[in-house]
Short mmCIF file of C-alpha atoms (C1' of nucleotides) in Angstrom, two decimals:
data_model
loop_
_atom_site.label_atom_id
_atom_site.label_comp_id
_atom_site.label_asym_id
_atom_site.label_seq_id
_atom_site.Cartn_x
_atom_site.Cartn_y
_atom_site.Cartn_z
CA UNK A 232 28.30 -67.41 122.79
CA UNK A 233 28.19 -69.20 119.59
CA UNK A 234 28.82 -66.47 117.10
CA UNK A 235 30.69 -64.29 118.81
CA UNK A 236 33.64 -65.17 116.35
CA UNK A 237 31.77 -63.36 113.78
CA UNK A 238 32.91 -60.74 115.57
CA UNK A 239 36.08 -61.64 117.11
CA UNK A 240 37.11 -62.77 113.12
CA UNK A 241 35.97 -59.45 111.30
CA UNK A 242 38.47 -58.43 109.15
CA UNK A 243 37.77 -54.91 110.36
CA UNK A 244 38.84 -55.77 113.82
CA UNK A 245 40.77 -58.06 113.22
CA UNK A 246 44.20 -55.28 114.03
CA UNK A 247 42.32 -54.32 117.00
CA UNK A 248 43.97 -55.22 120.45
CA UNK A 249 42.23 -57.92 122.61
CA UNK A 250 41.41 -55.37 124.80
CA UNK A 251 39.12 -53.46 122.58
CA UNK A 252 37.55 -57.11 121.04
CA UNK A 253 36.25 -57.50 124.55
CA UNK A 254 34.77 -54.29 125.25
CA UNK A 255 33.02 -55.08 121.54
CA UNK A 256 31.66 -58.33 122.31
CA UNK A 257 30.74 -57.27 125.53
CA UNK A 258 28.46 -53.91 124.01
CA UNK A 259 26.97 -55.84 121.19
CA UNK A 260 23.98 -56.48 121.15
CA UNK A 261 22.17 -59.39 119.25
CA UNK A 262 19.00 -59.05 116.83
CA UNK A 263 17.05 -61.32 114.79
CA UNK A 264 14.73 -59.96 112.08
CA UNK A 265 12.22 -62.04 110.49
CA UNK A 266 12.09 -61.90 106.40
CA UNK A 267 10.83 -58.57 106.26
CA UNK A 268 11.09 -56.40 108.41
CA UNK A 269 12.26 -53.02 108.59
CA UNK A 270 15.06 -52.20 110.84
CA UNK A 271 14.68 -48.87 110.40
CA UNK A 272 12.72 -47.14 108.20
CA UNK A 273 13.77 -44.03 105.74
CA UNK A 274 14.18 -40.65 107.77
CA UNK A 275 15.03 -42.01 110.80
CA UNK A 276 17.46 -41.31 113.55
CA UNK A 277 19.61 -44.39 114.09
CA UNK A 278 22.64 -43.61 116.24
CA UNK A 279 23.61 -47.66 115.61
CA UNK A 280 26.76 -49.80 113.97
CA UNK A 281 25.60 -53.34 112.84
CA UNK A 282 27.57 -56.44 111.83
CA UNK A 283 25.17 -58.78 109.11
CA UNK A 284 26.08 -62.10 110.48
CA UNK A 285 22.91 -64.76 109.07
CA UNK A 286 20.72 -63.34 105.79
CA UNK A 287 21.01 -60.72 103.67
CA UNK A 288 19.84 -56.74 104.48
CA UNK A 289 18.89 -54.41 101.86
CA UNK A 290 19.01 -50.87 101.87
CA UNK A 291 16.28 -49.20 99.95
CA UNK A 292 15.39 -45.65 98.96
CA UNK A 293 11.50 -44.52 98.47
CA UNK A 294 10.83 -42.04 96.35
CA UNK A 295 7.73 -39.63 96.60
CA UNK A 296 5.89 -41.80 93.90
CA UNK A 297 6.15 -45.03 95.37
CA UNK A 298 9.16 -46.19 93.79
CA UNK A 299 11.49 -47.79 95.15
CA UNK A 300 15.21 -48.03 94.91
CA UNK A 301 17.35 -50.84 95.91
CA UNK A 302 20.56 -49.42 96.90
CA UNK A 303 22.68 -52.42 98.20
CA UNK A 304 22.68 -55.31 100.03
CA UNK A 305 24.68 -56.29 103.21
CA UNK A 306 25.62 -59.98 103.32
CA UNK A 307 27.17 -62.22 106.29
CA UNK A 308 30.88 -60.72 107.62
CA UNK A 309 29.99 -57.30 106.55
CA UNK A 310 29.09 -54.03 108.88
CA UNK A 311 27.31 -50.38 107.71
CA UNK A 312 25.58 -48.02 110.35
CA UNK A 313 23.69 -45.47 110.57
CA UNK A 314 23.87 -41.56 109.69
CA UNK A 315 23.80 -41.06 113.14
CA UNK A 316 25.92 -42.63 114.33
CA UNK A 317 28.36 -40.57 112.96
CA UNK A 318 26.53 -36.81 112.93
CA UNK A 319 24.23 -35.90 115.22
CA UNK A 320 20.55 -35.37 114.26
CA UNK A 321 21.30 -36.47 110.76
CA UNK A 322 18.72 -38.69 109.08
CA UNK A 323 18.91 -41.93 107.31
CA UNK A 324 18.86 -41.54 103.94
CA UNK A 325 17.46 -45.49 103.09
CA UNK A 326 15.24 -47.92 105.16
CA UNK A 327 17.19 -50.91 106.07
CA UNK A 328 15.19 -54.31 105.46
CA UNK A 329 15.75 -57.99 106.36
CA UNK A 330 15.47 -59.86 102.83
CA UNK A 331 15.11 -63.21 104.55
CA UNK A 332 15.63 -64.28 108.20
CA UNK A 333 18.57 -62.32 109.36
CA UNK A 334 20.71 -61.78 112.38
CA UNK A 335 22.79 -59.17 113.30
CA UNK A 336 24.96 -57.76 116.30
CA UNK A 337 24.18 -53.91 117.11
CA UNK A 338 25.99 -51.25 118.67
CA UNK A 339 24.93 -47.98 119.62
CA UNK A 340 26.96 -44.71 119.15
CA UNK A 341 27.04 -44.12 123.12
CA UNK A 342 28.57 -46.88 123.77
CA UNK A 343 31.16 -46.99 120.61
CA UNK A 344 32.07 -43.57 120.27
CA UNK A 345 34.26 -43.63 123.91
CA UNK A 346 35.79 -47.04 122.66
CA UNK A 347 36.85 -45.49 118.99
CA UNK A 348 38.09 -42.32 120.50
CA UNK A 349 40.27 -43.85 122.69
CA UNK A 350 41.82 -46.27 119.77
CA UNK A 351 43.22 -44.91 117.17
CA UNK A 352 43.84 -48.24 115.06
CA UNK A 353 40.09 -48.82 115.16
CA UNK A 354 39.26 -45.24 114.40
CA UNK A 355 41.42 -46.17 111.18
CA UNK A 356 39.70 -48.77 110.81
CA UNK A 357 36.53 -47.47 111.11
CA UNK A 358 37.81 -44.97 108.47
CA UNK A 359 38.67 -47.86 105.87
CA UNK A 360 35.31 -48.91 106.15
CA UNK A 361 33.23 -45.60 105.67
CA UNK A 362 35.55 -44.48 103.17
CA UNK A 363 35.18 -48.39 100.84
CA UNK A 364 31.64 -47.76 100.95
CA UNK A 365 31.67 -44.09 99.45
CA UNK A 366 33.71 -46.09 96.52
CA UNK A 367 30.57 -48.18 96.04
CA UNK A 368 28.14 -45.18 95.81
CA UNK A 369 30.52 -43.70 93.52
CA UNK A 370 30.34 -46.90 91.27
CA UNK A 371 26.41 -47.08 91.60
CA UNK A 372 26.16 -43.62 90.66
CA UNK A 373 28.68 -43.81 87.47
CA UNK A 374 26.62 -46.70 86.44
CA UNK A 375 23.16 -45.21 87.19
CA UNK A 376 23.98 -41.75 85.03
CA UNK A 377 26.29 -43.86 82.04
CA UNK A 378 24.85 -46.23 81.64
CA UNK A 379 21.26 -47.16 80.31
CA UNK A 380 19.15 -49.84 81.47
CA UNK A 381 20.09 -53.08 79.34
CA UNK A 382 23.58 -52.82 80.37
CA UNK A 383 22.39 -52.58 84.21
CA UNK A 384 20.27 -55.32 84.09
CA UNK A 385 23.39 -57.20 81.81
CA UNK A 386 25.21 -56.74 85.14
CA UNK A 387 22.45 -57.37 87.14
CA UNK A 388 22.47 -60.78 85.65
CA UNK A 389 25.84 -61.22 85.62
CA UNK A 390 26.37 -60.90 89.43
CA UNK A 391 23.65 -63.47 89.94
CA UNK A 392 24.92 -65.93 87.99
CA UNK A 393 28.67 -65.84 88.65
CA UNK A 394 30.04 -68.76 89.51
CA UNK A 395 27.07 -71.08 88.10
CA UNK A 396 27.43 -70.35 83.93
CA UNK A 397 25.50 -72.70 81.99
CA UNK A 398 24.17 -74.05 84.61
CA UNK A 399 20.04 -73.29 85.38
CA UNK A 400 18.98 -71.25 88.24
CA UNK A 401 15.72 -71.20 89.21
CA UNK A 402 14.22 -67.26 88.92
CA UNK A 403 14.84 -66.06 92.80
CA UNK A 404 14.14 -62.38 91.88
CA UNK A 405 10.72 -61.68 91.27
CA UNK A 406 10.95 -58.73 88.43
CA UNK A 407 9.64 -56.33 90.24
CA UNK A 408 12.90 -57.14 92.56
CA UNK A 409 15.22 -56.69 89.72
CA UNK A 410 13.37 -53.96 88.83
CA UNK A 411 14.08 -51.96 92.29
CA UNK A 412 17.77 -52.88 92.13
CA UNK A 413 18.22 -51.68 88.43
CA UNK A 414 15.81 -48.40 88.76
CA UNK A 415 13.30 -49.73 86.39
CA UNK A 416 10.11 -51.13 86.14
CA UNK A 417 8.90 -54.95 85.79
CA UNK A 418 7.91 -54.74 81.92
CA UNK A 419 10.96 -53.31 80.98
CA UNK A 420 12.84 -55.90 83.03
CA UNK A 421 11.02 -58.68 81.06
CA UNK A 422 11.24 -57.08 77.54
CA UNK A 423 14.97 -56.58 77.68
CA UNK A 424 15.11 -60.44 79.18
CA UNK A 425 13.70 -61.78 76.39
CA UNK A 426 15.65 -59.33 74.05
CA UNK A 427 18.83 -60.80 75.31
CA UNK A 428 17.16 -64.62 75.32
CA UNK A 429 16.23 -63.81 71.39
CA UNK A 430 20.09 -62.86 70.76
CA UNK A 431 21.30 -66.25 72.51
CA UNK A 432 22.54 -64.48 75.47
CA UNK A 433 20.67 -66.33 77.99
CA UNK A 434 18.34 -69.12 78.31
CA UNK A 435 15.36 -68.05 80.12
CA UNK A 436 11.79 -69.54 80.86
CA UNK A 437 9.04 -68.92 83.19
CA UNK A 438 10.37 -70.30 86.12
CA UNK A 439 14.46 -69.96 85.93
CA UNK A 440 17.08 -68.92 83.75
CA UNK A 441 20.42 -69.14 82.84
CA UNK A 442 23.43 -67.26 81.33
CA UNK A 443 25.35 -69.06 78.68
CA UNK A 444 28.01 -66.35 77.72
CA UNK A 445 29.03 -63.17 80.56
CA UNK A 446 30.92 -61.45 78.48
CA UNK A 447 29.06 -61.41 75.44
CA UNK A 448 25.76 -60.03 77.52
CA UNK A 449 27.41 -57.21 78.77
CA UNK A 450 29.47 -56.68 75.90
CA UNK A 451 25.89 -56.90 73.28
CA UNK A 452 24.11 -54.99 76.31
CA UNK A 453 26.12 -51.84 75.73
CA UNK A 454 24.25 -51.30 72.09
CA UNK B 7 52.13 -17.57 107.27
CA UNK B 8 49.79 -16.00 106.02
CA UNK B 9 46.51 -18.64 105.98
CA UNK B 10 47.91 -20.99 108.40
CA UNK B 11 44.33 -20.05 110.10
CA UNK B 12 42.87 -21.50 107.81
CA UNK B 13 44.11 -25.14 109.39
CA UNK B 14 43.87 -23.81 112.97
CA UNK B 15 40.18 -22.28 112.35
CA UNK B 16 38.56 -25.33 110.30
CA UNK B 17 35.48 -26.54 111.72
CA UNK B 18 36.92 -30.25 111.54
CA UNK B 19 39.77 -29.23 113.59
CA UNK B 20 38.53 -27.18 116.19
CA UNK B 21 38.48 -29.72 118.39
CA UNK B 22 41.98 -30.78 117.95
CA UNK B 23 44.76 -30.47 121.22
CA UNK B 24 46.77 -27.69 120.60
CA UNK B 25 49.86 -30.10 119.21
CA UNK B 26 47.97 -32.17 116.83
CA UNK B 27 47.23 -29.06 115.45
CA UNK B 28 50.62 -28.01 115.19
CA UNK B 29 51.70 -31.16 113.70
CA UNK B 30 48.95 -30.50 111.21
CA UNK B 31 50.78 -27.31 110.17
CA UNK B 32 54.10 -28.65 109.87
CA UNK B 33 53.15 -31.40 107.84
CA UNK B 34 50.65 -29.14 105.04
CA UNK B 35 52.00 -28.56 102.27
CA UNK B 36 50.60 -25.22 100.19
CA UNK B 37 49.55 -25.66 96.25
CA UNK B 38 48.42 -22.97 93.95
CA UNK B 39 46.69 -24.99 90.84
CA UNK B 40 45.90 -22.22 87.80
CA UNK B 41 42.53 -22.50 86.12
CA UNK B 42 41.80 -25.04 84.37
CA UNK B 43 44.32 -27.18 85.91
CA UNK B 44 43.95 -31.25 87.00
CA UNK B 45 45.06 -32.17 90.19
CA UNK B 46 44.67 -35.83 89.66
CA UNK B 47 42.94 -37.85 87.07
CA UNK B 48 39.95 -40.36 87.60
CA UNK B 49 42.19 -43.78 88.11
CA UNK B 50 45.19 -42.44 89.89
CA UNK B 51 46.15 -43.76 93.19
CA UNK B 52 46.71 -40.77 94.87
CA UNK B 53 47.13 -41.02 99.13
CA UNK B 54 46.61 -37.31 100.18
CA UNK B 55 43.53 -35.34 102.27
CA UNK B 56 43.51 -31.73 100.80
CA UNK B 57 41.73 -28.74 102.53
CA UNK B 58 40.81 -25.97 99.99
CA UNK B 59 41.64 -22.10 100.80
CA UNK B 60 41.00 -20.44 97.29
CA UNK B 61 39.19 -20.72 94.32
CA UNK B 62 36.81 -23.81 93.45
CA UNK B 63 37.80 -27.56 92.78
CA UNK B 64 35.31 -29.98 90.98
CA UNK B 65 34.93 -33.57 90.87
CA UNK B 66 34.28 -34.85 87.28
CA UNK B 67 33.76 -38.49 86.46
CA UNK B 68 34.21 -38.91 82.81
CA UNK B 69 32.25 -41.92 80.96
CA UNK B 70 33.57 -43.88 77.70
CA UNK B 71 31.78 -42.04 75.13
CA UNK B 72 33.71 -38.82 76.09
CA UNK B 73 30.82 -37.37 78.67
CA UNK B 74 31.98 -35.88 81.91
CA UNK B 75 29.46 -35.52 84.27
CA UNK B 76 30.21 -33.06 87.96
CA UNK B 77 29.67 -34.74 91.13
CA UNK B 78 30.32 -31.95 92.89
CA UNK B 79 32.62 -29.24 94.13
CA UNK B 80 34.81 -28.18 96.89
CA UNK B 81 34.87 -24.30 97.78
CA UNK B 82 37.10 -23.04 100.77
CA UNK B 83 36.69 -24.19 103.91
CA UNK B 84 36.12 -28.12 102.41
CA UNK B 85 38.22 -30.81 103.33
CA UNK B 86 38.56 -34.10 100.49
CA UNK B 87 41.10 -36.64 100.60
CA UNK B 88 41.68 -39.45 97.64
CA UNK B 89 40.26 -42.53 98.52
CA UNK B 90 43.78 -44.21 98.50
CA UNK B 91 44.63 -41.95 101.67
CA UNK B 92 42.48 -44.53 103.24
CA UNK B 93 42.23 -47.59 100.52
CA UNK B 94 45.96 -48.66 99.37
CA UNK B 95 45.84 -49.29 96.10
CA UNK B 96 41.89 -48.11 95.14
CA UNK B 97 42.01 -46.35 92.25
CA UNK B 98 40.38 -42.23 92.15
CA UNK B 99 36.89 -42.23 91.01
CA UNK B 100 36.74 -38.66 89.58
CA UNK B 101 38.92 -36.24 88.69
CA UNK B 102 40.28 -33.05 90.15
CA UNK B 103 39.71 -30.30 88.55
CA UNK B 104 40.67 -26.44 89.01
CA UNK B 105 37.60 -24.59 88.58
CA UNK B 106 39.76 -21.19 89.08
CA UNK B 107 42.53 -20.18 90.38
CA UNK B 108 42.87 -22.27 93.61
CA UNK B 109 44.74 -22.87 96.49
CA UNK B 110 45.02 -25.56 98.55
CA UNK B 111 46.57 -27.38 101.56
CA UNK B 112 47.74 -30.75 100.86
CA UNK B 113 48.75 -33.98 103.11
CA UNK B 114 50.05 -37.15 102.59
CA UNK B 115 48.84 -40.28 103.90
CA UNK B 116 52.04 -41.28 105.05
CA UNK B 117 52.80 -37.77 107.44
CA UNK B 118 49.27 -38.16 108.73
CA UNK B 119 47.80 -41.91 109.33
CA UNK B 120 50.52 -41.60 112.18
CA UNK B 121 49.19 -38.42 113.92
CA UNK B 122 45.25 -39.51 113.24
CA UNK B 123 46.15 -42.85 115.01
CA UNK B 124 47.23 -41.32 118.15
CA UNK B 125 44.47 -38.49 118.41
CA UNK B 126 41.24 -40.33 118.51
CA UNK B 127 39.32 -37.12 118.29
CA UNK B 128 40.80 -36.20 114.96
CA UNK B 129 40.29 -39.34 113.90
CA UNK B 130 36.30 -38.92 114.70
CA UNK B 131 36.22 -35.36 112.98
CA UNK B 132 37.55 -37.45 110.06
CA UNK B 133 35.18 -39.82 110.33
CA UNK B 134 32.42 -37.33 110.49
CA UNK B 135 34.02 -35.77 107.46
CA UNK B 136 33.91 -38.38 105.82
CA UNK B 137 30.24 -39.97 106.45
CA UNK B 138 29.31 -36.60 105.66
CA UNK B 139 29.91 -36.74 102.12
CA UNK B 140 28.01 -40.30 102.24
CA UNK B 141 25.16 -38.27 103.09
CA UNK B 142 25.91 -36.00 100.11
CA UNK B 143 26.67 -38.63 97.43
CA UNK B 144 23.49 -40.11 98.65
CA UNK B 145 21.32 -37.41 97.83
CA UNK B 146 22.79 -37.32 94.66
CA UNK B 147 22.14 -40.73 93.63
CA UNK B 148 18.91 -40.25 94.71
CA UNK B 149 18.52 -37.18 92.90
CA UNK B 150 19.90 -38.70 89.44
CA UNK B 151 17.77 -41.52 89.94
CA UNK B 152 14.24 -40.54 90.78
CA UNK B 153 13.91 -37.25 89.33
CA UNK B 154 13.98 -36.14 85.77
CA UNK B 155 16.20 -33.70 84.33
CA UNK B 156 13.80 -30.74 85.04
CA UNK B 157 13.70 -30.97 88.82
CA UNK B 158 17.77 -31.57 88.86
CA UNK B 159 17.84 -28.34 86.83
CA UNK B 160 15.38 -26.21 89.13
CA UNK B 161 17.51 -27.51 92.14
CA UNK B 162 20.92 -26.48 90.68
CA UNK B 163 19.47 -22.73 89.61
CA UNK B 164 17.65 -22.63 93.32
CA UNK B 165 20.88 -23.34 94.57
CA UNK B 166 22.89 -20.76 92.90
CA UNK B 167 20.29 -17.97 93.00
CA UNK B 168 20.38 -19.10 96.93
CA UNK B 169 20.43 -15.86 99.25
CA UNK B 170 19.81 -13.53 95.99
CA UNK B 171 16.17 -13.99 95.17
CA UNK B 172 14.77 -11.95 93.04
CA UNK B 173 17.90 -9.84 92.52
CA UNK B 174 19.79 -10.36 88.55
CA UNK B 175 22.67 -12.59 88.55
CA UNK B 176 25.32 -12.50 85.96
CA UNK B 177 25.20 -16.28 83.89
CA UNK B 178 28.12 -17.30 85.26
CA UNK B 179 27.73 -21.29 84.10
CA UNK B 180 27.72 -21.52 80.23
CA UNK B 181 24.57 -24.41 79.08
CA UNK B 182 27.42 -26.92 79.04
CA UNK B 183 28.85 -26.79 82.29
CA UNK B 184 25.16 -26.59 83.80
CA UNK B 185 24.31 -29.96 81.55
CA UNK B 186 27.52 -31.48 83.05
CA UNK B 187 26.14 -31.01 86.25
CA UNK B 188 22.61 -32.12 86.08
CA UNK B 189 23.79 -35.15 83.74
CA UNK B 190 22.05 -33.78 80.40
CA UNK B 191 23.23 -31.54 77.17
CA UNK B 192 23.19 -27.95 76.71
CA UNK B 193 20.08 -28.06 74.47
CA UNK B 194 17.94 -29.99 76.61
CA UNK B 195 19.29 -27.26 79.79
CA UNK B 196 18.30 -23.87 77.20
CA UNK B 197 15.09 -25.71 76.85
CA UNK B 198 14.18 -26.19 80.15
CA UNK B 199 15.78 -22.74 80.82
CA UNK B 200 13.27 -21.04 78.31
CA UNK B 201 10.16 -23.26 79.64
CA UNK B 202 10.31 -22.27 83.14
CA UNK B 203 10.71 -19.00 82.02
CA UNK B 204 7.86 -19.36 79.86
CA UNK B 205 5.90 -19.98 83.08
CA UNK B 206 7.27 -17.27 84.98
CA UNK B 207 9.36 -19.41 87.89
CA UNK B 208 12.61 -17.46 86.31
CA UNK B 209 13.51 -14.76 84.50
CA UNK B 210 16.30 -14.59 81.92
CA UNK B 211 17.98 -13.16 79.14
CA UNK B 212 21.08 -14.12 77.21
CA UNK B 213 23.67 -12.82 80.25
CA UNK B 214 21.66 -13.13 83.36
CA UNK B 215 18.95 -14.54 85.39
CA UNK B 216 16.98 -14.13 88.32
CA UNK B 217 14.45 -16.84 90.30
CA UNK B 218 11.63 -14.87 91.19
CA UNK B 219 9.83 -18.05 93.28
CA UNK B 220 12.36 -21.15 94.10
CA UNK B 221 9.79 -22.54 96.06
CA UNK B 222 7.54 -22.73 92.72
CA UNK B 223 9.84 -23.67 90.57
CA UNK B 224 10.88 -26.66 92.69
CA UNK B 225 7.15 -27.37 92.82
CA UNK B 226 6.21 -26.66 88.89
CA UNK B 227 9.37 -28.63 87.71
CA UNK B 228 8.22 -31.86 89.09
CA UNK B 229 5.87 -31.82 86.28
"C1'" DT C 216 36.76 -3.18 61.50
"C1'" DA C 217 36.74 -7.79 59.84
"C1'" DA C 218 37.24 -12.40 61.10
"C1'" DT C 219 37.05 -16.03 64.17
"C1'" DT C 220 35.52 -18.44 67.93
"C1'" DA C 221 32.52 -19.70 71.54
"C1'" DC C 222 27.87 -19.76 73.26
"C1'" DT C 223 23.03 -19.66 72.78
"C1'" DT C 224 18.66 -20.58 70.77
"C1'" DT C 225 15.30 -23.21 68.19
"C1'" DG C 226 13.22 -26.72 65.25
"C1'" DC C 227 12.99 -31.31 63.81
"C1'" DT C 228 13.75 -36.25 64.41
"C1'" DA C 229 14.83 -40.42 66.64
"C1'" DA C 230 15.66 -43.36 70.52
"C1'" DA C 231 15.00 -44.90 75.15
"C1'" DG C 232 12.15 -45.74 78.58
"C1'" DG C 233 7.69 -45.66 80.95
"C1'" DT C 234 2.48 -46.55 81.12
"C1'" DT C 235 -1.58 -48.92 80.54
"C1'" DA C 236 -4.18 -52.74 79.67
"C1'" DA C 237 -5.00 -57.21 78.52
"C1'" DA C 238 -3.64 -62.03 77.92
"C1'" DT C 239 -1.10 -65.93 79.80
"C1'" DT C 240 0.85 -69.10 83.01
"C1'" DG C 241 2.28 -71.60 87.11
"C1'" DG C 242 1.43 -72.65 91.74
"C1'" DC C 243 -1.40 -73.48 95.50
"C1'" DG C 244 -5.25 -74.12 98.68
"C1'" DG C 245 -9.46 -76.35 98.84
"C1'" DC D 56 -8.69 -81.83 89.89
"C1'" DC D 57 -10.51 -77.02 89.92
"C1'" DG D 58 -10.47 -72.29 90.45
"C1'" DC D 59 -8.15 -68.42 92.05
"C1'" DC D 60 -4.25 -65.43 92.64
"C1'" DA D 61 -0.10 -63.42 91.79
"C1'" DA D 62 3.59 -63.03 88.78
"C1'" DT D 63 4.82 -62.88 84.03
"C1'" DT D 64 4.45 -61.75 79.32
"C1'" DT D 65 2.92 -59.03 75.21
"C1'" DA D 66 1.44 -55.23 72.76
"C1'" DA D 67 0.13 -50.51 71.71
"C1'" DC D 68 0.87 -46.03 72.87
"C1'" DC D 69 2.87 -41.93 75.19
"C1'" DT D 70 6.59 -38.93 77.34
"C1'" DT D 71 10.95 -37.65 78.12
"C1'" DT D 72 15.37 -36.93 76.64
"C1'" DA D 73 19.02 -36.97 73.33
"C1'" DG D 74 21.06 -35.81 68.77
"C1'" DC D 75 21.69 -33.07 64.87
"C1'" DA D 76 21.54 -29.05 62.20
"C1'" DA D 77 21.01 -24.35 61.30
"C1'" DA D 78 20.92 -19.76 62.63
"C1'" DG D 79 21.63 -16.01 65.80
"C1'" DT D 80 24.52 -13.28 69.07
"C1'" DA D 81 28.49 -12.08 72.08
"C1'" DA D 82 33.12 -11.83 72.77
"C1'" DT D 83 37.75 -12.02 71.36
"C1'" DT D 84 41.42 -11.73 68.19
"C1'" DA D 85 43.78 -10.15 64.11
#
DNA sequence: TAATTACTTTGCTAAAGGTTAAATTGGCGG
DNA sequence: CCGCCAATTTAACCTTTAGCAAAGTAATTA
């Protein structure tokens, strides 16, 4: 009952006609996921739609040596799905993880599909949404093959501290995290850290960190 | 006249009611685009979905220092739209480019949101379409991110020896354009070139090559 | 045919990034 | 408060990839 505004107040229904709000509340289907667990593991056939309304879901990529990638996150207010969903027999190409304790609302293609078919404005929708993402894996790709490490992490940092310059945060990525999300490893993470904290570009200790000057990281970053 | 099959025999809209489909052809609009030719330029707004009937069209992304790397290419049959057919006001992130001499159907956003609205199957084919090349840009990232530039290379040569094993096939990609594909420079690519064939996986003179094993070289290039 | 241009090949060098191993530190349960 | 554990930090070394230069070979033009 409580939440089902987080659905009702998605921007990406939010053109839909009452009508088809209804039939969504009344498919979902509610989840909680305890900090860690996978959803849905790499390879998988997932024929499902999910809204992210409490935590934070990561999509990662293994490779064959153990690595892994950290593709994106999904925060509150924001919906992805599953290969399957759309194409039949198709495979996920990430394992989706709960970062903390995370709810969601799920819908499976059976139910969906009818419901899209029959509207076109959510089919449009739908479209917007698919279509934003593919911009996002177009940036993460552009910045994976430009650009080299220092000036990922430089962004990296960025994003986490937006909002709160000059002001400490404590260290909430382990580097092994910001690792994963950057496509490096932990020493290299650290090294270029203290790089920047030796050219006055952030203030960093043990335990937390923070950046003094945005623009001049990622500016210095790029050489 | 002449290729209006090509619309009415497409694979995305073969499931389409006979009228959507003849709204389709009303509403395409033909283009012939010379070698060497851009259709649009990384950062244009451009609101069109274009189905390709001739020739090749590849999607470069260019980086500051002058470096243009291929994402990938559209041969006939392929449908791509520019993300502002979807996105108003999101920017292209690649280029266009006329590999050949191409030909193309083109529509606008504005003749076709309208139609795709009221047909909910054609707006699922779309949608298919469109997670589709998720899926693809996927792979990629996962490609330019956990393997090294020998394995990208060994895929792109299995791929265009495909079908043709051990039969000679003409060099038709100079060591530049294969390096803009696989994100590397043409001395690193004639390297690798003469190091496989050092090992036997391919064969190959100055003008043409032949894979004798893809499976092998595949295998041997991941170290 | 000579000249020019575009590719290809190869060697050498440098930079970026990864690997390994060992030392350090902070936090936490006992 | 102590000892242990996991994360962090440092350092030395190695591998991969890029960059530059020079030389060779086709292909095209004059």
């Amino acid at each position: 009952m409580s939440h089902i505004s987080a659905i009702t107040e998605n921007p990406v229904f939010s053109r839909l006609s009452k009508e088809t709000i209804d039939l969504l509340v009344r498919f979902s289907v509610k989840k909680e996921l305890i900090k860690g667990t996978y959803l849905i593991n790499q390879g998988d056939l997932w024929p499902y739609l999910f809204l992210v309304t409490r935590g934070q879901i990561v999509a990662e990529k293994d490779s064959v040596d153990g690595r892994t990638f950290i593709a994106t996150t999904f925060k509150p207010g924001e919906i992805f799905w599953g290969i399957t969903f759309f194409i039949e027999n198709a495979v996920m190409p990430a394992s989706l993880k709960a970062l903390d304790h995370a709810s969601i609302y799920l819908w499976s293609q059976k139910d969906l599909k009818p419901i899209i078919e029959a509207d076109g404005v959510f089919s449009w929708e739908i479209n917007k949404m698919v279509v934003s993402r593919i911009q996002f894996a177009s940036e993460l790709l552009e910045s994976m093959t430009f650009h080299p490490i220092a000036v990922r992490l430089a962004r990296l940092l960025v994003g986490i501290a937006e909002g709160g310059e000059r002001t400490s945060i404590e260290r909430n990525l382990t580097l092994d995290e910001m690792a994963a999300r950057i496509g490096s490893t932990r020493e290299m993470v650290c090294r270029l850290l203290y790089k920047f904290s030796d050219e006055g570009l952030i203030r960093i200790t043990r335990t937390d960190f923070s950046v003094t000057d945005p623009e001049n990281l990622l500016k210095r970053a790029q050489k």
